[in-house]
Steps between C-alpha positions, in 0.01 A plus 500: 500500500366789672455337828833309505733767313656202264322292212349212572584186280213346312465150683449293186878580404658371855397253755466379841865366642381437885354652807698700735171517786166463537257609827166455549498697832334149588725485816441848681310554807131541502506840575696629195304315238129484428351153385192675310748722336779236391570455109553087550513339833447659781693783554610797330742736617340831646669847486291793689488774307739796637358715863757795408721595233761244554570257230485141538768266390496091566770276329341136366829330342867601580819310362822507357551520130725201549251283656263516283727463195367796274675598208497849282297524246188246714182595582354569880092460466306639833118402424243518817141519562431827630144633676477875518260615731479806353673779251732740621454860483811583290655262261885490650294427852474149419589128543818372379674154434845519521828357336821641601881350458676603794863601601529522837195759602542647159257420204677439200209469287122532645171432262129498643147483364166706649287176641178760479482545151528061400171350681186523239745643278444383161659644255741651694464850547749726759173622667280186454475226748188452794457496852449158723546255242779249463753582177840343374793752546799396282840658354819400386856674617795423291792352717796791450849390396672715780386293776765322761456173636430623846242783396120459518167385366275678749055454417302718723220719520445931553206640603469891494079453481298496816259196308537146658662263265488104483738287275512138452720251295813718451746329277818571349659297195752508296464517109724528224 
């Protein structure tokens, strides 16, 4: 909860409806992914750490709530494997995986989770988690009854750490 903002459900009471999108990064050029670093295959996606105080945003997955056919009350689950390459120096300075249902350029509701605290975190701890080492990141976002048909399901990614970042196998699914 304290990553996210919102409870998460227990996934023994709901279940897997279908997947909304997968990537592997197994189709990006050379010189964004690493083989020796990839999670599966042969490429993972690579994000340089920040050179300045900007922040760095990248969108995955964008699509109409009509398209996809979600309905109130469903479940959105973002799961990657994430590879920190190291901690950053304060804890809102980190890595983020991002869910946000959009109205035009407005977020109508936004959840994330910290990718540097899930890798070699077990049990999870806010403050756990280790450096260079492949981990599972994974939450749930309810689907909001106040959506439209033409808002947005928008997955990315926000860096505010200067640490290079790889992820692999980002999915999202629907459960209910």
């Amino acid at each position: 909860v304290y990553d996210t903002g919102e409870p998460q459900p227990n996934p023994d009471d709901i279940h897997m409806n279908r997947v909304l999108y997968t990537d592997g990064f197994e189709q990006l050029a050379d010189t964004t992914a690493i083989a020796k670093n990839a999670f599966a295959g042969y490429r993972a996606l690579k994000i340089e750490g920040l050179k300045d105080d900007q922040q760095h945003e990248q969108t995955f997955f964008e699509a109409k709530i009509s398209d996809l056919g979600l309905q109130r009350g469903q479940w959105i689950k973002i799961s990657a494997q994430a590879y920190i390459t190291g901690r950053p120096k304060r804890m809102y300075e980190g890595n983020y995986l991002t869910c946000r249902f959009m109205r035009g350029k407005k977020s109508r509701k936004s959840r994330s989770i910290r990718l540097d605290s899930k890798p070699g975190n077990n049990p999870v701890s806010l403050w756990g988690g280790k450096d260079n080492l492949w981990g599972e990141a994974y939450y749930w976002v309810k689907v909001p009854p106040f959506l439209r048909p033409d808002d947005k399901l928008q997955i990315g990614f926000n860096s505010l750490n200067a640490k290079t970042v790889y992820l692999d196998e980002l999915k999202v699914e629907v459960w209910e």
